[in-house]
Amino acid sequence: MKPDISSQEDIKLLVDTFYNKVQTNATLGYIFNDVAKLNWDEHLPKMYSFWGSLLLQEHSYQGNPMQIHVELSKITTMSSVEFSEWINLFYQTVDELFEGEIASEAKIRAANIARLMQHRIEIIK
Ligand code: HEM
C-alpha cells in the first residue's frame, strides 16, 4: 500500500517527479523550456507552495494562475491536447507515488482547475 500525501516532503516529491516528466514530454516540455524559458529554481518552490496550500492548508501561495495561463495561451497553443497531456502526467505521477484521500483530492483539484483554465482560455479567443 502506498502512503497518502501528508507532508511538505510529499508535496515536494510529487511536484519534482511531475515536472521531471513535464520537462522531457514531447507535447509540454518546450512550452516550459523554450516558450516560457522557465527558471526551474523559481518555478518549483512556487509549485510546492501552490500544492501545499491546496492540499495541506499551508496558505502560503499568492498568485494568479488563471491570468498567467491566459497570457501564456496568447503566445503558445494551450488546447485540449496540451491540457489532456498535463492531466495524464499529473494523474500518472500521483498514482505511482501515493494513494488515499488527499491523493484523490489532488487529482480532482487538478482536473477542476485544468477544466476552468481551458474554459477561460477558450472564451478569450
Ligand atoms: C496545458 C497545461 C499547462 C501548461 C502548458 C502550463 C504551463 C505553465 C508555465 C509555462 C508556467 C510558468 C509561467 C511563468 O512563470 O512564466 C506555469 C505556471 C503555473 N502553473 Fe501551469 N501549465 C498548465 C496547466 C496547469 C494546471 C492545470 C495547473 C493547476 C492545477 C497549473 C498551475 C500552475 C501554477 C500554480 C503556476 C505558477 C503561477 C505563478 O507564477 O504564481 N498549470 N504553468
PDB file of N, CA and C in Angstrom, residues 10-70:
ATOM      1  N   ASP A  10       6.244  15.218   0.986  1.00  0.00           N
ATOM      2  CA  ASP A  10       5.416  14.516  -0.012  1.00  0.00           C
ATOM      3  C   ASP A  10       5.075  15.446  -1.176  1.00  0.00           C
ATOM      4  N   ILE A  11       4.732  16.688  -0.844  1.00  0.00           N
ATOM      5  CA  ILE A  11       4.388  17.672  -1.881  1.00  0.00           C
ATOM      6  C   ILE A  11       5.605  17.901  -2.784  1.00  0.00           C
ATOM      7  N   LYS A  12       6.780  18.002  -2.156  1.00  0.00           N
ATOM      8  CA  LYS A  12       8.000  18.246  -2.917  1.00  0.00           C
ATOM      9  C   LYS A  12       8.267  17.073  -3.871  1.00  0.00           C
ATOM     10  N   LEU A  13       8.097  15.857  -3.355  1.00  0.00           N
ATOM     11  CA  LEU A  13       8.307  14.671  -4.187  1.00  0.00           C
ATOM     12  C   LEU A  13       7.321  14.641  -5.364  1.00  0.00           C
ATOM     13  N   LEU A  14       6.064  14.946  -5.065  1.00  0.00           N
ATOM     14  CA  LEU A  14       5.029  14.973  -6.112  1.00  0.00           C
ATOM     15  C   LEU A  14       5.399  15.993  -7.196  1.00  0.00           C
ATOM     16  N   VAL A  15       5.708  17.212  -6.771  1.00  0.00           N
ATOM     17  CA  VAL A  15       5.984  18.289  -7.722  1.00  0.00           C
ATOM     18  C   VAL A  15       7.268  17.991  -8.518  1.00  0.00           C
ATOM     19  N   ASP A  16       8.334  17.583  -7.827  1.00  0.00           N
ATOM     20  CA  ASP A  16       9.602  17.299  -8.523  1.00  0.00           C
ATOM     21  C   ASP A  16       9.431  16.176  -9.550  1.00  0.00           C
ATOM     22  N   THR A  17       8.719  15.120  -9.158  1.00  0.00           N
ATOM     23  CA  THR A  17       8.534  13.978 -10.069  1.00  0.00           C
ATOM     24  C   THR A  17       7.690  14.394 -11.277  1.00  0.00           C
ATOM     25  N   PHE A  18       6.634  15.169 -10.996  1.00  0.00           N
ATOM     26  CA  PHE A  18       5.752  15.624 -12.083  1.00  0.00           C
ATOM     27  C   PHE A  18       6.526  16.482 -13.085  1.00  0.00           C
ATOM     28  N   TYR A  19       7.272  17.491 -12.590  1.00  0.00           N
ATOM     29  CA  TYR A  19       7.952  18.385 -13.538  1.00  0.00           C
ATOM     30  C   TYR A  19       9.144  17.728 -14.224  1.00  0.00           C
ATOM     31  N   ASN A  20       9.697  16.655 -13.645  1.00  0.00           N
ATOM     32  CA  ASN A  20      10.690  15.862 -14.393  1.00  0.00           C
ATOM     33  C   ASN A  20      10.045  15.248 -15.619  1.00  0.00           C
ATOM     34  N   LYS A  21       8.830  14.757 -15.458  1.00  0.00           N
ATOM     35  CA  LYS A  21       8.123  14.170 -16.611  1.00  0.00           C
ATOM     36  C   LYS A  21       7.765  15.264 -17.619  1.00  0.00           C
ATOM     37  N   VAL A  22       7.270  16.402 -17.097  1.00  0.00           N
ATOM     38  CA  VAL A  22       6.857  17.500 -17.978  1.00  0.00           C
ATOM     39  C   VAL A  22       8.030  17.963 -18.849  1.00  0.00           C
ATOM     40  N   GLN A  23       9.198  18.122 -18.229  1.00  0.00           N
ATOM     41  CA  GLN A  23      10.352  18.679 -18.956  1.00  0.00           C
ATOM     42  C   GLN A  23      10.755  17.856 -20.161  1.00  0.00           C
ATOM     43  N   THR A  24      10.579  16.535 -20.070  1.00  0.00           N
ATOM     44  CA  THR A  24      11.013  15.686 -21.186  1.00  0.00           C
ATOM     45  C   THR A  24       9.822  15.256 -22.054  1.00  0.00           C
ATOM     46  N   ASN A  25       8.633  15.820 -21.769  1.00  0.00           N
ATOM     47  CA  ASN A  25       7.440  15.421 -22.522  1.00  0.00           C
ATOM     48  C   ASN A  25       7.392  16.153 -23.875  1.00  0.00           C
ATOM     49  N   ALA A  26       7.087  15.381 -24.932  1.00  0.00           N
ATOM     50  CA  ALA A  26       7.118  15.941 -26.284  1.00  0.00           C
ATOM     51  C   ALA A  26       6.089  17.062 -26.474  1.00  0.00           C
ATOM     52  N   THR A  27       4.922  16.956 -25.821  1.00  0.00           N
ATOM     53  CA  THR A  27       3.870  17.971 -26.011  1.00  0.00           C
ATOM     54  C   THR A  27       4.087  19.194 -25.118  1.00  0.00           C
ATOM     55  N   LEU A  28       4.598  18.980 -23.909  1.00  0.00           N
ATOM     56  CA  LEU A  28       4.621  20.061 -22.917  1.00  0.00           C
ATOM     57  C   LEU A  28       5.995  20.674 -22.662  1.00  0.00           C
ATOM     58  N   GLY A  29       7.047  19.873 -22.817  1.00  0.00           N
ATOM     59  CA  GLY A  29       8.381  20.312 -22.409  1.00  0.00           C
ATOM     60  C   GLY A  29       8.790  21.653 -23.005  1.00  0.00           C
ATOM     61  N   TYR A  30       8.542  21.821 -24.323  1.00  0.00           N
ATOM     62  CA  TYR A  30       9.036  23.043 -24.975  1.00  0.00           C
ATOM     63  C   TYR A  30       8.301  24.289 -24.480  1.00  0.00           C
ATOM     64  N   ILE A  31       7.047  24.121 -24.003  1.00  0.00           N
ATOM     65  CA  ILE A  31       6.298  25.302 -23.515  1.00  0.00           C
ATOM     66  C   ILE A  31       7.011  25.875 -22.281  1.00  0.00           C
ATOM     67  N   PHE A  32       7.466  24.994 -21.426  1.00  0.00           N
ATOM     68  CA  PHE A  32       8.160  25.438 -20.210  1.00  0.00           C
ATOM     69  C   PHE A  32       9.570  25.925 -20.527  1.00  0.00           C
ATOM     70  N   ASN A  33      10.285  25.123 -21.340  1.00  0.00           N
ATOM     71  CA  ASN A  33      11.710  25.407 -21.549  1.00  0.00           C
ATOM     72  C   ASN A  33      11.984  26.449 -22.635  1.00  0.00           C
ATOM     73  N   ASP A  34      11.204  26.397 -23.724  1.00  0.00           N
ATOM     74  CA  ASP A  34      11.510  27.263 -24.859  1.00  0.00           C
ATOM     75  C   ASP A  34      10.580  28.474 -24.956  1.00  0.00           C
ATOM     76  N   VAL A  35       9.291  28.288 -24.633  1.00  0.00           N
ATOM     77  CA  VAL A  35       8.350  29.418 -24.738  1.00  0.00           C
ATOM     78  C   VAL A  35       8.469  30.298 -23.487  1.00  0.00           C
ATOM     79  N   ALA A  36       8.206  29.687 -22.307  1.00  0.00           N
ATOM     80  CA  ALA A  36       8.257  30.489 -21.064  1.00  0.00           C
ATOM     81  C   ALA A  36       9.696  30.675 -20.580  1.00  0.00           C
ATOM     82  N   LYS A  37      10.611  29.850 -21.097  1.00  0.00           N
ATOM     83  CA  LYS A  37      12.030  29.898 -20.669  1.00  0.00           C
ATOM     84  C   LYS A  37      12.129  29.979 -19.145  1.00  0.00           C
ATOM     85  N   LEU A  38      11.508  28.993 -18.546  1.00  0.00           N
ATOM     86  CA  LEU A  38      11.305  28.991 -17.102  1.00  0.00           C
ATOM     87  C   LEU A  38      12.602  28.803 -16.322  1.00  0.00           C
ATOM     88  N   ASN A  39      12.712  29.561 -15.257  1.00  0.00           N
ATOM     89  CA  ASN A  39      13.777  29.319 -14.285  1.00  0.00           C
ATOM     90  C   ASN A  39      13.223  28.311 -13.273  1.00  0.00           C
ATOM     91  N   TRP A  40      13.664  27.062 -13.375  1.00  0.00           N
ATOM     92  CA  TRP A  40      13.073  25.988 -12.561  1.00  0.00           C
ATOM     93  C   TRP A  40      13.311  26.196 -11.075  1.00  0.00           C
ATOM     94  N   ASP A  41      14.442  26.867 -10.740  1.00  0.00           N
ATOM     95  CA  ASP A  41      14.720  27.112  -9.314  1.00  0.00           C
ATOM     96  C   ASP A  41      13.694  28.066  -8.702  1.00  0.00           C
ATOM     97  N   GLU A  42      13.049  28.869  -9.574  1.00  0.00           N
ATOM     98  CA  GLU A  42      11.989  29.748  -9.063  1.00  0.00           C
ATOM     99  C   GLU A  42      10.627  29.092  -9.177  1.00  0.00           C
ATOM    100  N   HIS A  43      10.430  28.344 -10.269  1.00  0.00           N
ATOM    101  CA  HIS A  43       9.107  27.746 -10.514  1.00  0.00           C
ATOM    102  C   HIS A  43       8.773  26.661  -9.489  1.00  0.00           C
ATOM    103  N   LEU A  44       9.728  25.773  -9.214  1.00  0.00           N
ATOM    104  CA  LEU A  44       9.409  24.636  -8.344  1.00  0.00           C
ATOM    105  C   LEU A  44       8.959  25.067  -6.938  1.00  0.00           C
ATOM    106  N   PRO A  45       9.671  25.986  -6.274  1.00  0.00           N
ATOM    107  CA  PRO A  45       9.181  26.418  -4.958  1.00  0.00           C
ATOM    108  C   PRO A  45       7.769  27.019  -5.003  1.00  0.00           C
ATOM    109  N   LYS A  46       7.437  27.732  -6.109  1.00  0.00           N
ATOM    110  CA  LYS A  46       6.070  28.260  -6.262  1.00  0.00           C
ATOM    111  C   LYS A  46       5.063  27.118  -6.279  1.00  0.00           C
ATOM    112  N   MET A  47       5.452  26.033  -6.967  1.00  0.00           N
ATOM    113  CA  MET A  47       4.536  24.902  -7.092  1.00  0.00           C
ATOM    114  C   MET A  47       4.429  24.116  -5.779  1.00  0.00           C
ATOM    115  N   TYR A  48       5.502  24.086  -4.972  1.00  0.00           N
ATOM    116  CA  TYR A  48       5.394  23.446  -3.648  1.00  0.00           C
ATOM    117  C   TYR A  48       4.366  24.220  -2.839  1.00  0.00           C
ATOM    118  N   SER A  49       4.472  25.540  -2.950  1.00  0.00           N
ATOM    119  CA  SER A  49       3.589  26.404  -2.170  1.00  0.00           C
ATOM    120  C   SER A  49       2.136  26.306  -2.666  1.00  0.00           C
ATOM    121  N   PHE A  50       1.959  26.229  -3.994  1.00  0.00           N
ATOM    122  CA  PHE A  50       0.609  26.099  -4.576  1.00  0.00           C
ATOM    123  C   PHE A  50      -0.060  24.816  -4.086  1.00  0.00           C
ATOM    124  N   TRP A  51       0.633  23.687  -4.237  1.00  0.00           N
ATOM    125  CA  TRP A  51       0.016  22.407  -3.862  1.00  0.00           C
ATOM    126  C   TRP A  51      -0.072  22.247  -2.348  1.00  0.00           C
ATOM    127  N   GLY A  52       0.899  22.797  -1.632  1.00  0.00           N
ATOM    128  CA  GLY A  52       0.836  22.763  -0.160  1.00  0.00           C
ATOM    129  C   GLY A  52      -0.379  23.537   0.341  1.00  0.00           C
ATOM    130  N   SER A  53      -0.685  24.648  -0.340  1.00  0.00           N
ATOM    131  CA  SER A  53      -1.835  25.456   0.067  1.00  0.00           C
ATOM    132  C   SER A  53      -3.148  24.739  -0.252  1.00  0.00           C
ATOM    133  N   LEU A  54      -3.204  24.090  -1.415  1.00  0.00           N
ATOM    134  CA  LEU A  54      -4.445  23.401  -1.800  1.00  0.00           C
ATOM    135  C   LEU A  54      -4.691  22.146  -0.967  1.00  0.00           C
ATOM    136  N   LEU A  55      -3.623  21.395  -0.709  1.00  0.00           N
ATOM    137  CA  LEU A  55      -3.832  20.055  -0.129  1.00  0.00           C
ATOM    138  C   LEU A  55      -3.531  19.977   1.362  1.00  0.00           C
ATOM    139  N   LEU A  56      -2.650  20.844   1.852  1.00  0.00           N
ATOM    140  CA  LEU A  56      -2.284  20.764   3.284  1.00  0.00           C
ATOM    141  C   LEU A  56      -2.638  22.049   4.028  1.00  0.00           C
ATOM    142  N   GLN A  57      -3.441  22.891   3.400  1.00  0.00           N
ATOM    143  CA  GLN A  57      -3.881  24.167   4.003  1.00  0.00           C
ATOM    144  C   GLN A  57      -2.712  25.005   4.537  1.00  0.00           C
ATOM    145  N   GLU A  58      -1.653  25.089   3.744  1.00  0.00           N
ATOM    146  CA  GLU A  58      -0.490  25.887   4.178  1.00  0.00           C
ATOM    147  C   GLU A  58      -0.693  27.394   4.063  1.00  0.00           C
ATOM    148  N   HIS A  59      -1.615  27.808   3.190  1.00  0.00           N
ATOM    149  CA  HIS A  59      -1.894  29.238   2.941  1.00  0.00           C
ATOM    150  C   HIS A  59      -0.652  30.038   2.568  1.00  0.00           C
ATOM    151  N   SER A  60       0.257  29.439   1.832  1.00  0.00           N
ATOM    152  CA  SER A  60       1.492  30.165   1.501  1.00  0.00           C
ATOM    153  C   SER A  60       1.510  30.677   0.061  1.00  0.00           C
ATOM    154  N   TYR A  61       0.644  30.159  -0.792  1.00  0.00           N
ATOM    155  CA  TYR A  61       0.695  30.548  -2.212  1.00  0.00           C
ATOM    156  C   TYR A  61      -0.060  31.849  -2.457  1.00  0.00           C
ATOM    157  N   GLN A  62       0.627  32.780  -3.111  1.00  0.00           N
ATOM    158  CA  GLN A  62      -0.042  34.008  -3.526  1.00  0.00           C
ATOM    159  C   GLN A  62       0.243  34.173  -5.000  1.00  0.00           C
ATOM    160  N   GLY A  63      -0.764  34.040  -5.805  1.00  0.00           N
ATOM    161  CA  GLY A  63      -0.525  34.184  -7.234  1.00  0.00           C
ATOM    162  C   GLY A  63      -1.841  34.079  -7.958  1.00  0.00           C
ATOM    163  N   ASN A  64      -1.776  34.255  -9.270  1.00  0.00           N
ATOM    164  CA  ASN A  64      -2.992  34.204 -10.079  1.00  0.00           C
ATOM    165  C   ASN A  64      -2.760  33.288 -11.278  1.00  0.00           C
ATOM    166  N   PRO A  65      -2.834  31.978 -11.044  1.00  0.00           N
ATOM    167  CA  PRO A  65      -2.533  31.038 -12.122  1.00  0.00           C
ATOM    168  C   PRO A  65      -3.442  31.205 -13.338  1.00  0.00           C
ATOM    169  N   MET A  66      -4.708  31.582 -13.120  1.00  0.00           N
ATOM    170  CA  MET A  66      -5.618  31.727 -14.269  1.00  0.00           C
ATOM    171  C   MET A  66      -5.063  32.773 -15.244  1.00  0.00           C
ATOM    172  N   GLN A  67      -4.735  33.945 -14.701  1.00  0.00           N
ATOM    173  CA  GLN A  67      -4.234  35.036 -15.528  1.00  0.00           C
ATOM    174  C   GLN A  67      -2.938  34.633 -16.243  1.00  0.00           C
ATOM    175  N   ILE A  68      -2.056  33.964 -15.506  1.00  0.00           N
ATOM    176  CA  ILE A  68      -0.762  33.561 -16.071  1.00  0.00           C
ATOM    177  C   ILE A  68      -0.947  32.606 -17.257  1.00  0.00           C
ATOM    178  N   HIS A  69      -1.897  31.686 -17.145  1.00  0.00           N
ATOM    179  CA  HIS A  69      -2.111  30.731 -18.236  1.00  0.00           C
ATOM    180  C   HIS A  69      -2.878  31.352 -19.404  1.00  0.00           C
ATOM    181  N   VAL A  70      -3.760  32.313 -19.113  1.00  0.00           N
ATOM    182  CA  VAL A  70      -4.427  33.036 -20.199  1.00  0.00           C
ATOM    183  C   VAL A  70      -3.366  33.788 -21.019  1.00  0.00           C
TER     184      VAL A  70
END
